[in-house]
PDB file of C-alpha atoms and ligand atoms in Angstrom:
ATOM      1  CA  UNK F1173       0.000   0.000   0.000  1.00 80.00           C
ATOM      2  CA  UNK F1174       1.577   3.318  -1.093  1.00 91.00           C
ATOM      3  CA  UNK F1175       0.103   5.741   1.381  1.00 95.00           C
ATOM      4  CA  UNK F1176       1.587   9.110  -0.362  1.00 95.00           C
ATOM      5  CA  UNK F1177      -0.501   7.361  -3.927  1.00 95.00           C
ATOM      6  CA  UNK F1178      -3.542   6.683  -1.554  1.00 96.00           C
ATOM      7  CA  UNK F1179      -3.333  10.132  -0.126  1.00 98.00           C
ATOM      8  CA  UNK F1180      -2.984  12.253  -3.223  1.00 97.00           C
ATOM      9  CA  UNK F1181      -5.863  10.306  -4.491  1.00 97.00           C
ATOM     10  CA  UNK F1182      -8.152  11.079  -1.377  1.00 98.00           C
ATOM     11  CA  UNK F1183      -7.426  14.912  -2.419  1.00 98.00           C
ATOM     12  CA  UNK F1184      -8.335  13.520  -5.684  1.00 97.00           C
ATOM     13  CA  UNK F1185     -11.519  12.602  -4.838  1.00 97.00           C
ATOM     14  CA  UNK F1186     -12.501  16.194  -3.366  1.00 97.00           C
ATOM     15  CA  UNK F1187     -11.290  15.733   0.682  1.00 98.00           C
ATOM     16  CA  UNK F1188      -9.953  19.268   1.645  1.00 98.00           C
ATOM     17  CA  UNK F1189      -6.880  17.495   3.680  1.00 98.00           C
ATOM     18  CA  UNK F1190      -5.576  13.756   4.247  1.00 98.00           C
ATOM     19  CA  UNK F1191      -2.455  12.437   5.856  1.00 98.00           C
ATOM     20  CA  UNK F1192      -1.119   9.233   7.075  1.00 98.00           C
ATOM     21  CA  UNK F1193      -2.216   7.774   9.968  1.00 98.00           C
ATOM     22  CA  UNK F1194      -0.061   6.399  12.909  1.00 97.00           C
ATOM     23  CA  UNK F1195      -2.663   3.145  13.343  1.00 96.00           C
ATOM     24  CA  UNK F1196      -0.401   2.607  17.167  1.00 96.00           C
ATOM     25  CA  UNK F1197      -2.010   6.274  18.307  1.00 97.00           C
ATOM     26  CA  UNK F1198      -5.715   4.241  18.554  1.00 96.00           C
ATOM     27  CA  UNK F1199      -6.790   4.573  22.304  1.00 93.00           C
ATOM     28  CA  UNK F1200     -10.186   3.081  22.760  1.00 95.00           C
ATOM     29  CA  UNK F1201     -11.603   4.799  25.531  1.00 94.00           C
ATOM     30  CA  UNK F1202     -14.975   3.355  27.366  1.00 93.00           C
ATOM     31  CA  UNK F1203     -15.690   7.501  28.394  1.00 93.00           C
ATOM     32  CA  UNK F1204     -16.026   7.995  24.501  1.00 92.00           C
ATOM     33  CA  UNK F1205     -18.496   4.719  24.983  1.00 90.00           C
ATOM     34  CA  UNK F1206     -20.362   6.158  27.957  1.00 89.00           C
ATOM     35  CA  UNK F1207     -21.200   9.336  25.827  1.00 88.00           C
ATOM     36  CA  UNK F1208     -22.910   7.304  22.942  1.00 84.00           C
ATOM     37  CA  UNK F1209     -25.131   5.539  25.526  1.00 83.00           C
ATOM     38  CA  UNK F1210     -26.102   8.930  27.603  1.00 85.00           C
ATOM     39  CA  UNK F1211     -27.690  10.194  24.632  1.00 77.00           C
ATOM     40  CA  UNK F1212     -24.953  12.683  23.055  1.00 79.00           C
ATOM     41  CA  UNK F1213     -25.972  10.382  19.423  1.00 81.00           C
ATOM     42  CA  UNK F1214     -28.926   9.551  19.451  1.00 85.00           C
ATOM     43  CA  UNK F1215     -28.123   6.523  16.605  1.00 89.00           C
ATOM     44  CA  UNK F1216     -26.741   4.555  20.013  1.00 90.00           C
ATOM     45  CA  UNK F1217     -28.810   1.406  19.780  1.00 91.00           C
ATOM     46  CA  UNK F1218     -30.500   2.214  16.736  1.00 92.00           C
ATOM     47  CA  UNK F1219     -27.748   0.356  13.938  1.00 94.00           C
ATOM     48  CA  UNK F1220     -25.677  -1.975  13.376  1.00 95.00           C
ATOM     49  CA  UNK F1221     -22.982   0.392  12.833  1.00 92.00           C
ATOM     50  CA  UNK F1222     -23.086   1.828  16.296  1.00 92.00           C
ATOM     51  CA  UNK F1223     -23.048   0.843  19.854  1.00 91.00           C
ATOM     52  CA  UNK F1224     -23.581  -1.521  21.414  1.00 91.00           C
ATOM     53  CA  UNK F1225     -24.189  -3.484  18.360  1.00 92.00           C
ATOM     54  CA  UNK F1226     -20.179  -2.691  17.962  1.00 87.00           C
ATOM     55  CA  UNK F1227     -19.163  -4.465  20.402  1.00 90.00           C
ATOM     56  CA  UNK F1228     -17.432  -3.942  23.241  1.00 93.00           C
ATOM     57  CA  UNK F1229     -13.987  -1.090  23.884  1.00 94.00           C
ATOM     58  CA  UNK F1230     -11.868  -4.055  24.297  1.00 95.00           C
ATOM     59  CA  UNK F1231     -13.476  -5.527  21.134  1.00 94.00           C
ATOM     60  CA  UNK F1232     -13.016  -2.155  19.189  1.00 94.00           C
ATOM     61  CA  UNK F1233      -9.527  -2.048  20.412  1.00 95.00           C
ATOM     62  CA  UNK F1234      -8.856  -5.980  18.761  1.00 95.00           C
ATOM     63  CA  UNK F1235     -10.400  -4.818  15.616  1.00 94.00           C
ATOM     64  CA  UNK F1236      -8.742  -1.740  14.972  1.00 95.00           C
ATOM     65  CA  UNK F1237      -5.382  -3.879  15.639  1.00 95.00           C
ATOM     66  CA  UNK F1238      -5.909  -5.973  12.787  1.00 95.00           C
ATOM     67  CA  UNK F1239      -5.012  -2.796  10.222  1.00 96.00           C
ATOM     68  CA  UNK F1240      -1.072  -1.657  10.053  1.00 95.00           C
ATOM     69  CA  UNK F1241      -1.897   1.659   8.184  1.00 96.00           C
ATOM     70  CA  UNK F1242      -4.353   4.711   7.578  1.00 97.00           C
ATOM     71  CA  UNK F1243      -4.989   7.781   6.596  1.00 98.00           C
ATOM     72  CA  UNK F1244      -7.075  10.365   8.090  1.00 98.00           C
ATOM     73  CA  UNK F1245      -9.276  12.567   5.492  1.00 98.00           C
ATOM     74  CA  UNK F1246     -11.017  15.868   6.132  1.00 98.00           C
ATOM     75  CA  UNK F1247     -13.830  18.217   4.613  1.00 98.00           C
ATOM     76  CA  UNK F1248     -13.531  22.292   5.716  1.00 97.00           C
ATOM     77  CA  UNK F1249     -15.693  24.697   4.858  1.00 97.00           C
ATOM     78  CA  UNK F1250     -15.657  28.606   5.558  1.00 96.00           C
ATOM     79  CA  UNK F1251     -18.659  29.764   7.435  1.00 96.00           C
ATOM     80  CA  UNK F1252     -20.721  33.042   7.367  1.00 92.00           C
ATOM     81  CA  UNK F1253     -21.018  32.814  10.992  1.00 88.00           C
ATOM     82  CA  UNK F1254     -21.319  30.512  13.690  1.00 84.00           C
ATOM     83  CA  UNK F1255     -25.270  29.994  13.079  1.00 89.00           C
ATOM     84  CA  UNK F1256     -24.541  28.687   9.110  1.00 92.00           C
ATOM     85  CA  UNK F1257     -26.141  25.953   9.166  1.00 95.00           C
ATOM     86  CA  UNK F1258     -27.232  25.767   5.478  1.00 96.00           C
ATOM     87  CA  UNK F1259     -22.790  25.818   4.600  1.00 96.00           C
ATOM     88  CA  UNK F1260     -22.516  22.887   7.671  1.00 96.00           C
ATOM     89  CA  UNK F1261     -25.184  20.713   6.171  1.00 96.00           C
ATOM     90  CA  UNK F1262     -24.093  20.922   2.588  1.00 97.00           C
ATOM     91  CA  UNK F1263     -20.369  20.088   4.206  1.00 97.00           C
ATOM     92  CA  UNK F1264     -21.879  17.030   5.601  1.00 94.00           C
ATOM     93  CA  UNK F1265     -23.148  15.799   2.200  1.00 94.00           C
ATOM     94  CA  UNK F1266     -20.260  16.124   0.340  1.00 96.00           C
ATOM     95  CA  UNK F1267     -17.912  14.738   3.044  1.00 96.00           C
ATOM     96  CA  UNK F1268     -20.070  11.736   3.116  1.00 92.00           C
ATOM     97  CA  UNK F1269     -20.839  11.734  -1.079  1.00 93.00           C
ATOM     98  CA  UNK F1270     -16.823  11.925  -1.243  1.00 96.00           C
ATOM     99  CA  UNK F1271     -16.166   9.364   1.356  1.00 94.00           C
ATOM    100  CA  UNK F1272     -18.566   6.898  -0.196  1.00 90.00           C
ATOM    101  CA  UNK F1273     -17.183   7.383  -3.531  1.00 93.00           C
ATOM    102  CA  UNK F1274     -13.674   6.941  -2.260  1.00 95.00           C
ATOM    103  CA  UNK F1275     -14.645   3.819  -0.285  1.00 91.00           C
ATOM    104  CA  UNK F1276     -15.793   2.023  -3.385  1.00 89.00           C
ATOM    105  CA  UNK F1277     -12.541   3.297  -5.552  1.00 93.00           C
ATOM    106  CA  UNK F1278     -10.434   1.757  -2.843  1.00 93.00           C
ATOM    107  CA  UNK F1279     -12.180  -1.648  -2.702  1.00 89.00           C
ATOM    108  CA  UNK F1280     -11.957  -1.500  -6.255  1.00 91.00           C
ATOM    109  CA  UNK F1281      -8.128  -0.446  -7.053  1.00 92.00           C
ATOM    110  CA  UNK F1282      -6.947  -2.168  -4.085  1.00 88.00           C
ATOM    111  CA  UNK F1283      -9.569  -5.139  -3.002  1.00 82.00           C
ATOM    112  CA  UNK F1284      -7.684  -5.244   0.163  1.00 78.00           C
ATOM    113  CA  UNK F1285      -9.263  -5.596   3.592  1.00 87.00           C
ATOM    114  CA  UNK F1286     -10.227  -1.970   4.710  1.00 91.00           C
ATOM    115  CA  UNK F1287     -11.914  -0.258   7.648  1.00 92.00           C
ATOM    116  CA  UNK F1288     -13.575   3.066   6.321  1.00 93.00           C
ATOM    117  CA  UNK F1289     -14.022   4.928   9.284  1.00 95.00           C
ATOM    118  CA  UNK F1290     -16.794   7.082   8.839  1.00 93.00           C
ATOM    119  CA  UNK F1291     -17.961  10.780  10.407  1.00 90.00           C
ATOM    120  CA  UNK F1292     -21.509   9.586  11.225  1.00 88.00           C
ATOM    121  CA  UNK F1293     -23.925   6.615  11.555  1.00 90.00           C
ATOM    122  CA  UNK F1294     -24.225   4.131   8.295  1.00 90.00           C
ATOM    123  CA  UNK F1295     -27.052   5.487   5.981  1.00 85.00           C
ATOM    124  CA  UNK F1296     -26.860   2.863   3.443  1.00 87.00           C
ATOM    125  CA  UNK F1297     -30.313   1.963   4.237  1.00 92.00           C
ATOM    126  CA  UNK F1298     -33.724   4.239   4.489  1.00 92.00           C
ATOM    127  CA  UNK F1299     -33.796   2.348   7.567  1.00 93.00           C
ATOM    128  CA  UNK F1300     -31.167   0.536   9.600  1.00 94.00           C
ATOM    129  CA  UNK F1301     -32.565  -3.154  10.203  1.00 93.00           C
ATOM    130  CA  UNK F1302     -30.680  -3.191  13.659  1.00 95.00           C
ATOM    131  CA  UNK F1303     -32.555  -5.161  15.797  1.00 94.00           C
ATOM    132  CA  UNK F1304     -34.891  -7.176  13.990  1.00 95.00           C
ATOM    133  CA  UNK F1305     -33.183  -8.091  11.074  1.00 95.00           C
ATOM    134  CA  UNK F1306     -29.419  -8.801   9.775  1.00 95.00           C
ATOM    135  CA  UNK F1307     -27.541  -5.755   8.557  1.00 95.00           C
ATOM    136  CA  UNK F1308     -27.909  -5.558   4.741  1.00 94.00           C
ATOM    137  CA  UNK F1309     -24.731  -4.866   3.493  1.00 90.00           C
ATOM    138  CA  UNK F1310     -22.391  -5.917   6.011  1.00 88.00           C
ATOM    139  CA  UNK F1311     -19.794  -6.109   3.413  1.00 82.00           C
ATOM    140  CA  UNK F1312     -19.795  -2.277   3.008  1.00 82.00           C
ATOM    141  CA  UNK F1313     -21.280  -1.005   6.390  1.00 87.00           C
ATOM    142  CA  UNK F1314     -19.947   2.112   7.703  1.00 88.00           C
ATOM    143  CA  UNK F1315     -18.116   2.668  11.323  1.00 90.00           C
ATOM    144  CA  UNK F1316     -18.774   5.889  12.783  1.00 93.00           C
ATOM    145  CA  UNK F1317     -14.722   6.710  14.890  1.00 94.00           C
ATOM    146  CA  UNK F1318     -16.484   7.630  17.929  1.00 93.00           C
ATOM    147  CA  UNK F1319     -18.420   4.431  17.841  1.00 93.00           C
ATOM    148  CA  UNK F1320     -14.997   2.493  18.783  1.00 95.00           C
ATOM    149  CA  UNK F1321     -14.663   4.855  21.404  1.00 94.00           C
ATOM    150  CA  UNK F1322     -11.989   6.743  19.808  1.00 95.00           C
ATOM    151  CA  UNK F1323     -11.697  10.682  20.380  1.00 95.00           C
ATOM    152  CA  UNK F1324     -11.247  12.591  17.077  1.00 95.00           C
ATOM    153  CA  UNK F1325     -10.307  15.412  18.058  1.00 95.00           C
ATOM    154  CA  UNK F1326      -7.314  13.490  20.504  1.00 96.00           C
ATOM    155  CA  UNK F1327      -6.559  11.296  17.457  1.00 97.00           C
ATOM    156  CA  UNK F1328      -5.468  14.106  15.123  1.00 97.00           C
ATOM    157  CA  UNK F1329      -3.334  15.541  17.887  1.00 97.00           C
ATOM    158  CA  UNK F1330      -1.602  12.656  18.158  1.00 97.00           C
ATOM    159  CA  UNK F1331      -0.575  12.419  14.215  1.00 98.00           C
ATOM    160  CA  UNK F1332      -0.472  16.020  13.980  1.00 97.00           C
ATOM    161  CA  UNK F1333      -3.327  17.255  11.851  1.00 97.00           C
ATOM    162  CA  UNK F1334      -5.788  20.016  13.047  1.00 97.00           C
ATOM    163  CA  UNK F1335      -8.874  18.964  14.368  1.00 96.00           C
ATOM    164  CA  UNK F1336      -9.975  22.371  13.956  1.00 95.00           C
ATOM    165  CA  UNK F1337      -9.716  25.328  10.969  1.00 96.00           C
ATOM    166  CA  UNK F1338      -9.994  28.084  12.832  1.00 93.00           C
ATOM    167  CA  UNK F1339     -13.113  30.232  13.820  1.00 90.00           C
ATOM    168  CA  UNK F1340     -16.150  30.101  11.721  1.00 93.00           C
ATOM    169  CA  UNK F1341     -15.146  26.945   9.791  1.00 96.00           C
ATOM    170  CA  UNK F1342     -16.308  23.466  10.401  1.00 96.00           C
ATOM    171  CA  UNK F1343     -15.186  20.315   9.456  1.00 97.00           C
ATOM    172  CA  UNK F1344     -16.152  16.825   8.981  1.00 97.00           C
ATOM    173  CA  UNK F1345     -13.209  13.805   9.965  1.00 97.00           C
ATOM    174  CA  UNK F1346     -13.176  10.716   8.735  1.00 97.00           C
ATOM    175  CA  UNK F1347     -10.372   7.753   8.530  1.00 97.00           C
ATOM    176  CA  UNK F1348      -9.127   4.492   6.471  1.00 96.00           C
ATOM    177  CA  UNK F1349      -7.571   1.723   7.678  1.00 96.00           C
ATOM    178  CA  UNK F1350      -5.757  -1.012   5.665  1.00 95.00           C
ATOM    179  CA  UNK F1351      -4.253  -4.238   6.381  1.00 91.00           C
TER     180      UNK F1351
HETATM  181  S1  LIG M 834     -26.000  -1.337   5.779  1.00 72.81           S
HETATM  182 FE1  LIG M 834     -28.146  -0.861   6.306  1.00 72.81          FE
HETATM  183  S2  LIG M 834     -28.694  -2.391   7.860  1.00 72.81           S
HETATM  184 FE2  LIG M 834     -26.436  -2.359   7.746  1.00 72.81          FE
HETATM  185  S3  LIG M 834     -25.765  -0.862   9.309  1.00 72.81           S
HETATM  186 FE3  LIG M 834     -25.966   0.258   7.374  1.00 72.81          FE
HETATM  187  S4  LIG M 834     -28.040   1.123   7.404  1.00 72.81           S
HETATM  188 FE4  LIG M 834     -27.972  -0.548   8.954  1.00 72.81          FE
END
């Protein structure tokens, strides 16, 4: 896996920043956990892509030591002001249009084994089938970060990219893994 080739194509593919990711800077914390379940999501128990259908920290943790290298990928936009909703939404689109388009271009260039991990709950589906019925596409299911109970904002500090553009921007985060 040539990481430089992977990132250069991630800018490709309309992400306003990616950089390699240190995969040994993971530190599954059950405090991220405890956040899901108090309500700060409210997709906790609602999908198979998020807690506790995840698993448990210590399961995260196993998982996410299974990949050997990463990137991290990022959508910023400029804001009016801090009430621009409208700009924030539109961000979250095209961070997630972008990071499902990417997804499938990896699988298909490199058909390795991949964790995509994404900025929000799966939405492959109208409607997640979590309980009642099997996830759909397991095969191509998203992970929110958080959901492994992994900090963002601690993760980019700890490979040195900005969690944060400055004031009046927001941005969306996401990650890849690869085995
Ligand atoms: S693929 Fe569908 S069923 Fe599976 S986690 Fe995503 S939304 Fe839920």
């Amino acid at each position: 896996m040539n990481i430089e080739k992977v990132i250069a194509e991630a800018l490709e593919h309309g992400f306003t920043l990616a950089a390699p990711l240190d995969v040994s800077t993971f530190d599954p914390q059950q405090s991220v956990r405890d956040l899901c379940a108090a309500g700060k999501c409210r997709w906790f128990g609602k999908s198979w892509s998020c807690p506790p259908a995840k698993g448990s920290v210590e399961e995260c943790g196993n998982e996410l030591k299974e990949y050997s290298c990463g990137i991290i990928v990022q959508s910023t936009a400029e804001l009016e002001d801090e009430f621009d909703f409208e700009t924030i939404m539109e961000l979250g689109d095209t961070h997630k249009e972008n990071f499902k388009n990417f997804t499938a271009w990896l699988y298909d260039t490199y058909g390795c084994k991949m964790l995509p991990l994404a900025s929000d709950v799966c939405n492959h589906c109208e409607e997640c089938g979590y309980p009642e019925q099997p996830c759909r596409h397991p095969e191509i299911r998203l992970h929110p970060i958080e959901g492994y109970g992994i900090l963002v904002s601690d993760l980019c500090r700890k490979n040195n990219v900005p969690a944060s553009h400055g004031k009046d921007t927001f941005t969306y985060i996401s990650c890849y893994l690869f085995e």
